Short mmCIF file of C-alpha atoms and ligand atoms in Angstrom, two decimals:
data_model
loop_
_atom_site.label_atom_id
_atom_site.label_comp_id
_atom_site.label_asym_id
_atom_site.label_seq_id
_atom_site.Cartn_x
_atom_site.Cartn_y
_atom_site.Cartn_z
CA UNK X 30 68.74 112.65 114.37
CA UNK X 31 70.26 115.60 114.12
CA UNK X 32 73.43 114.15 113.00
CA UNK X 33 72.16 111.68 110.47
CA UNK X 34 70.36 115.19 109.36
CA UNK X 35 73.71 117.10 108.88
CA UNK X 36 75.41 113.44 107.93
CA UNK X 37 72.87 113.81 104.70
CA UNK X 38 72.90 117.06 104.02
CA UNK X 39 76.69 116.84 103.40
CA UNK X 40 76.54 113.69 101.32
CA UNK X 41 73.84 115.59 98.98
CA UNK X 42 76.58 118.76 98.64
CA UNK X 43 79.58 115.55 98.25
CA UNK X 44 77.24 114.10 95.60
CA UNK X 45 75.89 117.63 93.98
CA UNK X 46 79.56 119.02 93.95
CA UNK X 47 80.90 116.16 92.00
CA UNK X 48 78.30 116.53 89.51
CA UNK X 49 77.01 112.76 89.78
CA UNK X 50 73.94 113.61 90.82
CA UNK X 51 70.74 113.06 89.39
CA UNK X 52 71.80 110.40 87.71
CA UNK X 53 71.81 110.21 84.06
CA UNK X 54 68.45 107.63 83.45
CA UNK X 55 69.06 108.43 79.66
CA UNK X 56 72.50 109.88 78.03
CA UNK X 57 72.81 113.13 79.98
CA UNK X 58 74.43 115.94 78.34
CA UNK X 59 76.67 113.77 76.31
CA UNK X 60 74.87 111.49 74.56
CA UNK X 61 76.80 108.27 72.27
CA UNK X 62 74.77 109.12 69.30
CA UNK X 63 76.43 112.40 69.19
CA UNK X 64 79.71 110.48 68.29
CA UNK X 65 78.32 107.90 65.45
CA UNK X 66 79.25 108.71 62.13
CA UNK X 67 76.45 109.58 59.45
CA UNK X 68 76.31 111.31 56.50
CA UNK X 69 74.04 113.64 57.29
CA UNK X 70 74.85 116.98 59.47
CA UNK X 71 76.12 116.58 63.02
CA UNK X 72 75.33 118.10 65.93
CA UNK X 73 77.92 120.39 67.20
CA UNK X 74 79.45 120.03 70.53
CA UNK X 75 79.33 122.94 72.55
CA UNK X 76 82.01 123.87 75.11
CA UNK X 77 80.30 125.97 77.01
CA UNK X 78 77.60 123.68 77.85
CA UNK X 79 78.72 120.17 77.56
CA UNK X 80 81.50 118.50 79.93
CA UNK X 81 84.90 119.58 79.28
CA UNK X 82 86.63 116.41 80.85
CA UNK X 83 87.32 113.12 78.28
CA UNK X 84 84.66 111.31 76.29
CA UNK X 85 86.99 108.34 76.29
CA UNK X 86 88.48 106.17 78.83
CA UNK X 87 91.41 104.34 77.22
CA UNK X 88 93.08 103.56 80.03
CA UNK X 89 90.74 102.11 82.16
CA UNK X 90 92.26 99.13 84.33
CA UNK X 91 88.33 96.50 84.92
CA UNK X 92 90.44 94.61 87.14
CA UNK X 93 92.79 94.88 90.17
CA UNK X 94 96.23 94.20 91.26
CA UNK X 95 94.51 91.47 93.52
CA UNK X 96 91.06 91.10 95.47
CA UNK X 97 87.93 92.00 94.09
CA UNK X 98 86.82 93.91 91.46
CA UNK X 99 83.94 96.62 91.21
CA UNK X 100 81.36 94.40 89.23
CA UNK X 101 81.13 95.21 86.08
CA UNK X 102 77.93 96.46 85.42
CA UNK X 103 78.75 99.04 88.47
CA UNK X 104 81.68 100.17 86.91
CA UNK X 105 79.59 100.53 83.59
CA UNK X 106 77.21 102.68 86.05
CA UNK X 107 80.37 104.87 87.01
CA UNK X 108 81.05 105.77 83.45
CA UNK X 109 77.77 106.71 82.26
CA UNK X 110 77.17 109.12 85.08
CA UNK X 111 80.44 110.20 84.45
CA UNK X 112 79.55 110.68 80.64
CA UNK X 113 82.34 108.70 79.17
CA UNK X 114 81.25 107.17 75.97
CA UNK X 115 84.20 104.98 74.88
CA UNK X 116 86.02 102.67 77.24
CA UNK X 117 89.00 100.58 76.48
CA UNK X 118 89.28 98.24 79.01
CA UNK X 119 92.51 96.44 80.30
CA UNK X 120 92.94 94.07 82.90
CA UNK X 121 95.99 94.56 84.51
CA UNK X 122 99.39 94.03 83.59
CA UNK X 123 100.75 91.92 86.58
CA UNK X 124 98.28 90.50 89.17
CA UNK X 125 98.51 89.15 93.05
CA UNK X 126 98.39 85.86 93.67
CA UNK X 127 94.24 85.13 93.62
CA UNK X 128 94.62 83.55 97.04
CA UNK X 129 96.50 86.58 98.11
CA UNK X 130 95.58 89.04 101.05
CA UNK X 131 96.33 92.48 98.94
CA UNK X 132 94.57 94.63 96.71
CA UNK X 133 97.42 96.84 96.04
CA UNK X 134 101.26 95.53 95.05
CA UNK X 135 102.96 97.84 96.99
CA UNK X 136 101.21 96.80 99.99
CA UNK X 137 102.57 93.44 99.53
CA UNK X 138 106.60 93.83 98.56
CA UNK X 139 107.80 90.46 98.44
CA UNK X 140 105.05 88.69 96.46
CA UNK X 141 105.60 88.13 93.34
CA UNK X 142 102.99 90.31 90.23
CA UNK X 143 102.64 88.10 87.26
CA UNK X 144 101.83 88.63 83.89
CA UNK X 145 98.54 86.43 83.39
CA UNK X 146 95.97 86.08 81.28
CA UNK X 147 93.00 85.16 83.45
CA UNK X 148 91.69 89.00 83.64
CA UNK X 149 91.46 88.84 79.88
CA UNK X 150 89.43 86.30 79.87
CA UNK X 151 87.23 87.57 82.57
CA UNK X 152 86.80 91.32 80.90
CA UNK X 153 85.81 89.10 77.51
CA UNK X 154 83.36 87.29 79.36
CA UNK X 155 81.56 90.67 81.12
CA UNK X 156 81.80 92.40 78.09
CA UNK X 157 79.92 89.73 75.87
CA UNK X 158 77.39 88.55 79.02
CA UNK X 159 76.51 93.01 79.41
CA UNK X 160 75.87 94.52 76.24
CA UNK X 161 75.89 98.18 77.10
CA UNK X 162 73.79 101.16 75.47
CA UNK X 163 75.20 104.32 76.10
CA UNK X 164 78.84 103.48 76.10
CA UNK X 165 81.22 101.80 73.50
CA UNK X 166 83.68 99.42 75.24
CA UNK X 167 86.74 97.80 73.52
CA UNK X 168 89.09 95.22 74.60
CA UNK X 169 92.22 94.89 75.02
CA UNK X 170 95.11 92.24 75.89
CA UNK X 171 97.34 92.87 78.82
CA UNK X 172 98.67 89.28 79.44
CA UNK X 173 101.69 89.84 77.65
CA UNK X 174 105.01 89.51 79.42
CA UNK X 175 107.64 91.80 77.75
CA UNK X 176 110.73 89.93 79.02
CA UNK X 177 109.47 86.28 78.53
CA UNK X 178 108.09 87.43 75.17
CA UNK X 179 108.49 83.78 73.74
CA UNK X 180 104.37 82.64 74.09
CA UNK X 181 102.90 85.62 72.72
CA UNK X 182 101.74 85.14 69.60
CA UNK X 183 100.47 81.89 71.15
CA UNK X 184 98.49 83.28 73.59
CA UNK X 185 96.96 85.60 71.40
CA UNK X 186 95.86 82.45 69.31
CA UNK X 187 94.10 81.11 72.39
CA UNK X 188 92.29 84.72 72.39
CA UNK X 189 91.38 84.32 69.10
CA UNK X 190 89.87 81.24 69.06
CA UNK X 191 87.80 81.96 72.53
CA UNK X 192 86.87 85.63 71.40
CA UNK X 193 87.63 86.05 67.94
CA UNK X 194 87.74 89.86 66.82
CA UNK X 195 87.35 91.38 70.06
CA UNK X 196 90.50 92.21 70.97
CA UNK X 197 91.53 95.84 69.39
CA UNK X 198 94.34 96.93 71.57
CA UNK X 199 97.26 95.38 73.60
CA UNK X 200 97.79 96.63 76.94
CA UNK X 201 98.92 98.21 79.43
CA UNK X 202 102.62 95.94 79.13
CA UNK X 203 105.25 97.33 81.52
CA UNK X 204 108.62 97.35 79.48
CA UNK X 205 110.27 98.99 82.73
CA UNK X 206 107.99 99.85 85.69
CA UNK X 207 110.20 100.40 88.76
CA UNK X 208 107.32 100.76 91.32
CA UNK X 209 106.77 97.19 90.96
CA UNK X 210 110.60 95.80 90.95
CA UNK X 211 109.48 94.72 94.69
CA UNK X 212 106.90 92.15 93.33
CA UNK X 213 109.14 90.76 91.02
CA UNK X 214 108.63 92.85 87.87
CA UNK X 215 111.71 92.03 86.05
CA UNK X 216 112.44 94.90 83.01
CA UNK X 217 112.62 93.79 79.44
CA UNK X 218 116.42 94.05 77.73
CA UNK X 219 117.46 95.37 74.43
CA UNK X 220 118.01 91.51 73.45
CA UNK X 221 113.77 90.64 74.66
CA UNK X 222 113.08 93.66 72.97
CA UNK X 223 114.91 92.09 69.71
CA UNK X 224 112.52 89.76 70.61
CA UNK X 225 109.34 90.87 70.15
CA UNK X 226 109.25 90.67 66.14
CA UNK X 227 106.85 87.95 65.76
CA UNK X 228 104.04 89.47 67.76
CA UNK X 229 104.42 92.30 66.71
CA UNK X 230 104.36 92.15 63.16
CA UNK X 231 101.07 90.42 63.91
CA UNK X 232 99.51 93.48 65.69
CA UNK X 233 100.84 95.68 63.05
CA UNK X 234 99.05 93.52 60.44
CA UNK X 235 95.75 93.88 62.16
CA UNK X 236 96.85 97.27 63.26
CA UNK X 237 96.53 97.17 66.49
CA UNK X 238 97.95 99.16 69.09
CA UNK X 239 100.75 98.18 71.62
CA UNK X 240 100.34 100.93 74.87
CA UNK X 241 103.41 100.39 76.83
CA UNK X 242 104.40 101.35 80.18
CA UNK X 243 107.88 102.17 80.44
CA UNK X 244 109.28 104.60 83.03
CA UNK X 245 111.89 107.26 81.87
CA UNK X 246 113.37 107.42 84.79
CA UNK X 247 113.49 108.75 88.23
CA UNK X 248 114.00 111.87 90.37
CA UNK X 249 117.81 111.52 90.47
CA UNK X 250 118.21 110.50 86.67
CA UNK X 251 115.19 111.77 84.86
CA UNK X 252 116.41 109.47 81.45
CA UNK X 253 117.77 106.74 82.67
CA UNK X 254 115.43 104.04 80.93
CA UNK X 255 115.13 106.19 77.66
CA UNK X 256 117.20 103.97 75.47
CA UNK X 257 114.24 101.10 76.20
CA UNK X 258 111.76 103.02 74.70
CA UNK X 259 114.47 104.70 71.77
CA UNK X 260 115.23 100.46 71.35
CA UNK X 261 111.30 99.79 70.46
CA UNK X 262 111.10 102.65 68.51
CA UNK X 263 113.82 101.65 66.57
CA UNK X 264 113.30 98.28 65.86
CA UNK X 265 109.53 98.58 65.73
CA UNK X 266 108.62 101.80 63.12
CA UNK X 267 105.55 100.71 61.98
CA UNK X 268 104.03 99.86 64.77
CA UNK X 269 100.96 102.08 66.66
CA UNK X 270 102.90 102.20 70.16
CA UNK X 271 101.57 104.39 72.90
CA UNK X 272 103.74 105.67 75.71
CA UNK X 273 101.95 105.62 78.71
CA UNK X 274 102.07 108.45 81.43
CA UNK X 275 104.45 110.02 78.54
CA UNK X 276 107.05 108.02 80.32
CA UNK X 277 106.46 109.93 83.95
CA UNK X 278 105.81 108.20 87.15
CA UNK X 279 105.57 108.33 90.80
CA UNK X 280 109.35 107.79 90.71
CA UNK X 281 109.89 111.06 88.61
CA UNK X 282 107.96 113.95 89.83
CA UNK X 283 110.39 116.48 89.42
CA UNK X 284 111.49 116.95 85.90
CA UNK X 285 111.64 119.88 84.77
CA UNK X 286 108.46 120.01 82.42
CA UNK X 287 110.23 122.20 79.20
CA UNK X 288 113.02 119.28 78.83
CA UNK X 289 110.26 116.89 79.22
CA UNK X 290 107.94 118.52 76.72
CA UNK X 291 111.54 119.04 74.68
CA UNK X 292 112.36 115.49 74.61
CA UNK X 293 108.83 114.13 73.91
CA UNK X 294 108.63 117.05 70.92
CA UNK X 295 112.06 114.92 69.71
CA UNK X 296 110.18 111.76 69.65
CA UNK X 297 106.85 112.39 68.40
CA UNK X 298 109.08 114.30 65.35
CA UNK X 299 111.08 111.49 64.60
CA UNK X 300 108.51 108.56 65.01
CA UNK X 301 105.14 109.31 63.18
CA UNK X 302 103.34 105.93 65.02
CA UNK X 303 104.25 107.10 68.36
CA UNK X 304 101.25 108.47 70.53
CA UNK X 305 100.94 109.39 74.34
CA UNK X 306 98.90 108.51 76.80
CA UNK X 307 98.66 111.44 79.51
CA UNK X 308 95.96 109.55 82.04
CA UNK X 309 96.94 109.40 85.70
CA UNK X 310 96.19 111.40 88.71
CA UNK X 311 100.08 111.29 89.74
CA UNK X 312 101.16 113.30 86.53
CA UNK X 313 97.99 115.76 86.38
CA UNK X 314 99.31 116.21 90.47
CA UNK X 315 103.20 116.67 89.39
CA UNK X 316 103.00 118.19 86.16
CA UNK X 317 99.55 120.20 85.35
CA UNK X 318 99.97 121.85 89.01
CA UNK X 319 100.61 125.03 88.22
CA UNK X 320 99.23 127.83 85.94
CA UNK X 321 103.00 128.12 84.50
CA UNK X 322 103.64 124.21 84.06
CA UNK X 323 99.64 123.23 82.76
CA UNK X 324 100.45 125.87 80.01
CA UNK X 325 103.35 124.29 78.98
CA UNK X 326 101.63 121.24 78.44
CA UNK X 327 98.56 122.46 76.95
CA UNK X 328 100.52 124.64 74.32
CA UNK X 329 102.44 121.00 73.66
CA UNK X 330 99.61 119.31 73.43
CA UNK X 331 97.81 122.16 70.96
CA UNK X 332 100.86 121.38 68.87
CA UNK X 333 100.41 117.92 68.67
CA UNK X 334 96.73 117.45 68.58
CA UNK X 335 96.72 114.38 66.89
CA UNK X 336 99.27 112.34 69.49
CA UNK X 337 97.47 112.30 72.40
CA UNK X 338 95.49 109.99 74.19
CA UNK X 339 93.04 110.64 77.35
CA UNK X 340 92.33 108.18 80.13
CA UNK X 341 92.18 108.00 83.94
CA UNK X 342 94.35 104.68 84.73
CA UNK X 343 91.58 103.91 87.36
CA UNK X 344 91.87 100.50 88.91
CA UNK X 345 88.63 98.95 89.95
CA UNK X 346 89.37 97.57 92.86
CA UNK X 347 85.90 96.95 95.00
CA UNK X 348 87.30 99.28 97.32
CA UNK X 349 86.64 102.16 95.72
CA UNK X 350 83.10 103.86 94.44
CA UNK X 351 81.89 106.07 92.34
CA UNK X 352 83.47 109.19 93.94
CA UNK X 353 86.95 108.02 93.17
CA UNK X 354 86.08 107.22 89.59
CA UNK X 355 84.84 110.50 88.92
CA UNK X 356 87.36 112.59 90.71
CA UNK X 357 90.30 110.71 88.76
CA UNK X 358 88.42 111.44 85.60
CA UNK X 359 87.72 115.16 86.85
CA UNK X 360 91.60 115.57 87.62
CA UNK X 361 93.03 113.85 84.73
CA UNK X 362 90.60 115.27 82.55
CA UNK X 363 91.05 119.06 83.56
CA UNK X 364 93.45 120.14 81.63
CA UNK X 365 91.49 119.44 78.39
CA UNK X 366 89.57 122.39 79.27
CA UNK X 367 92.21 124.36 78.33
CA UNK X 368 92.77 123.14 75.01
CA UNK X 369 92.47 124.75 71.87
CA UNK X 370 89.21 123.44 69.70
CA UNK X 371 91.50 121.34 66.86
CA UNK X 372 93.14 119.64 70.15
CA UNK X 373 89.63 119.44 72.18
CA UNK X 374 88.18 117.72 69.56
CA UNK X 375 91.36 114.78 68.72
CA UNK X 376 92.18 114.16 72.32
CA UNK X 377 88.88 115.16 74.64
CA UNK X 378 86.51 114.11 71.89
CA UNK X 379 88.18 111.02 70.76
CA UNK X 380 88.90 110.89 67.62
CA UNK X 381 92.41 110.57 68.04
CA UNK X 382 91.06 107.17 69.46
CA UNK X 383 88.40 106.90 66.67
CA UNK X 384 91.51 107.09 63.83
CA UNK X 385 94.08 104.29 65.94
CA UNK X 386 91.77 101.53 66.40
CA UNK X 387 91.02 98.89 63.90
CA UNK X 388 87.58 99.66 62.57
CA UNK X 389 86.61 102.27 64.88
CA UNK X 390 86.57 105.09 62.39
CA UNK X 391 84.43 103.29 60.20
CA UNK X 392 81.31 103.49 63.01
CA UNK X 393 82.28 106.61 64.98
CA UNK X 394 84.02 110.45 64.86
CA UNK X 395 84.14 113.34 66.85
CA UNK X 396 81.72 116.17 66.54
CA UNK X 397 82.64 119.58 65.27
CA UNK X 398 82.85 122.28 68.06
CA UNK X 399 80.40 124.87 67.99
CA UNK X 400 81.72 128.43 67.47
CA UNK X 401 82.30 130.53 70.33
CA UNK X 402 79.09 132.66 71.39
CA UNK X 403 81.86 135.30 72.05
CA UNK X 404 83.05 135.35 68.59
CA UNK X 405 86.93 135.35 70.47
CA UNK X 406 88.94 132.55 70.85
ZN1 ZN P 508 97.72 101.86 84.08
#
């Protein structure tokens, strides 16, 4: 008894430390409505009372590598408690064979990840079967293979005509990804690349964004894949494109973060359509570690308030609970705290999200910040 006592007790500090507890019946502290646009005055979001971690989720994987999934309307549960207003859900990029034994790629080197579009489908079908009230979810398409890039304008044709409209981003699309050259990931060339002009002029005529997964490199040559990305930056101007991870990795830790920040500064200076994605427990672990480092980034990230994009990368595989899905959205989401109030409001509060995708600033912005009770900044 005594155990199953102590056993409880523990689980009610686990539970009160992460905050998920009681859960939010109604909006919590964060309600939706605070983020729909109206004409009338707003209610101002106050830092020193409302959560400091990411309103939006846009880079939230609804499906696994392989095995099960957390059901949807459970995963829905996660965010709300978690007081994330605006999902954008992917499937995944490459998936397991369904018949498989693994949940995870690397666990399985040797069987082949493909590019699919059954988790598509499947995200479509949850999202139209569970309307959901206090959270705004979005679609997007991450069948897309970027060397075999011959079927995709087709494929988005078959999306159309099953789910017309609902599709407002494409992604996550690994252009280079070397964790997963053991499960047959084969990187896209300069000549696929040269490629990619037919679907892509069609997602820059419905302007929607491409969010691409390309690795700069690793540990022993930080840049070696750059001249992918400089390729489709090139060839592609007008395109939205989002750089996942800002091109960091598991594979490259140890960069030093001011010719990171240096070379990213380059990009975002030469290519006005280029954004970042900075979700990921791996690169809040390797590169917002340190008082020294996290400052770097967060006076980067104050300077370019407008190019950055917030997310977790959580996969929702049915192994994992609520627990996980809030402390990846506590850890990616912790530098934001840090940010100044012009960055706090594009990246934490969305509207950096609100302005890329098609029709979304139409419905919904970000709230003003209060001013400081201090009267300091
Ligand atoms: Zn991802």
């Amino acid at each position: 008894m005594k155990n199953l006592t102590t056993t409880f007790a523990l689980l009610l500090t686990t539970i009160t430390l992460l905050g998920v507890a009681p859960a939010s019946a109604g909006e919590g502290r964060r309600p939706l409505s605070q983020f729909t646009k109206t004409d009338g005055e707003k209610a101002c979001y106050d830092r020193g009372t409302q959560p400091h971690t990411a309103v939006t989720d846009l880079h939230l994987h609804a499906q696994p590598f392989g095995g099960t999934s957390i059901a949807y309307q459970e995963l829905m549960g996660y965010l709300d408690k978690t007081e994330v207003r605006f999902a954008l859900l992917y499937g995944i990029g490459q998936t397991l064979p369904f018949n498989g034994e693994c949940t995870y790629y690397l666990d399985c080197i040797g069987t082949d990840a493909r590019p699919g579009m059954k988790n598509d489908f499947e995200n479509a079908a949850n999202y139209v079967e569970y309307p959901q009230k206090n959270i705004h979810v979005a679609l997007s398409m991450a069948f897309p293979d970027l060397a075999e890039p011959g079927d995709i304008v087709a494929k988005i044709k078959l999306l159309d005509a099953e789910y017309p409209g609902l599709f407002k981003w494409m992604g996550e699309v690994n252009l280079h990804k070397e964790a997963l050259r053991g499960n047959g990931h084969i990187p896209a060339t300069p000549q696929d690349i040269a490629q990619w002009k037919d679907f892509m002029r069609l997602l820059q005529k419905r302007g929607i964004p491409i969010a691409i997964h390309s690795d700069l490199g690793d540990d022993s040559d930080p840049t070696k894949n750059l001249h992918l990305m400089r390729e489709v930056l090139r060839l592609y101007p007008d395109n939205k494109i989002v750089w996942m991870h800002m091109g960091l990795s598991r594979e490259l830790v140890k960069m030093d973060p001011a010719d990171h920040i240096k070379l990213m500064s380059g990009l975002l200076g030469q290519n006005s359509n280029l954004s970042l994605d900075i979700s990921w427990t791996v690169i809040a672990e390797a590169y917002f570690d340190t008082p020294e480092k996290r400052a770097l980034y967060v006076e980067f990230f104050n300077r370019y308030p407008t190019r950055i994009l917030a997310g977790t990368d959580f996969v929702a595989a049915s192994n994992k609970n609520i627990l996980v899905y809030h402390k990846e959205a506590n850890v990616t989401g912790g530098i934001l705290a840090d940010l100044d109030d012009e960055a706090f409001r594009a990246i934490a509060l969305g509207q950096n999200y609100f302005d890329l995708a098609p029709g979304l600033g139409d419905e919904f912005e970000a709230p003003p910040i209060c001013p400081s009770k201090s009267g300091s900044d």
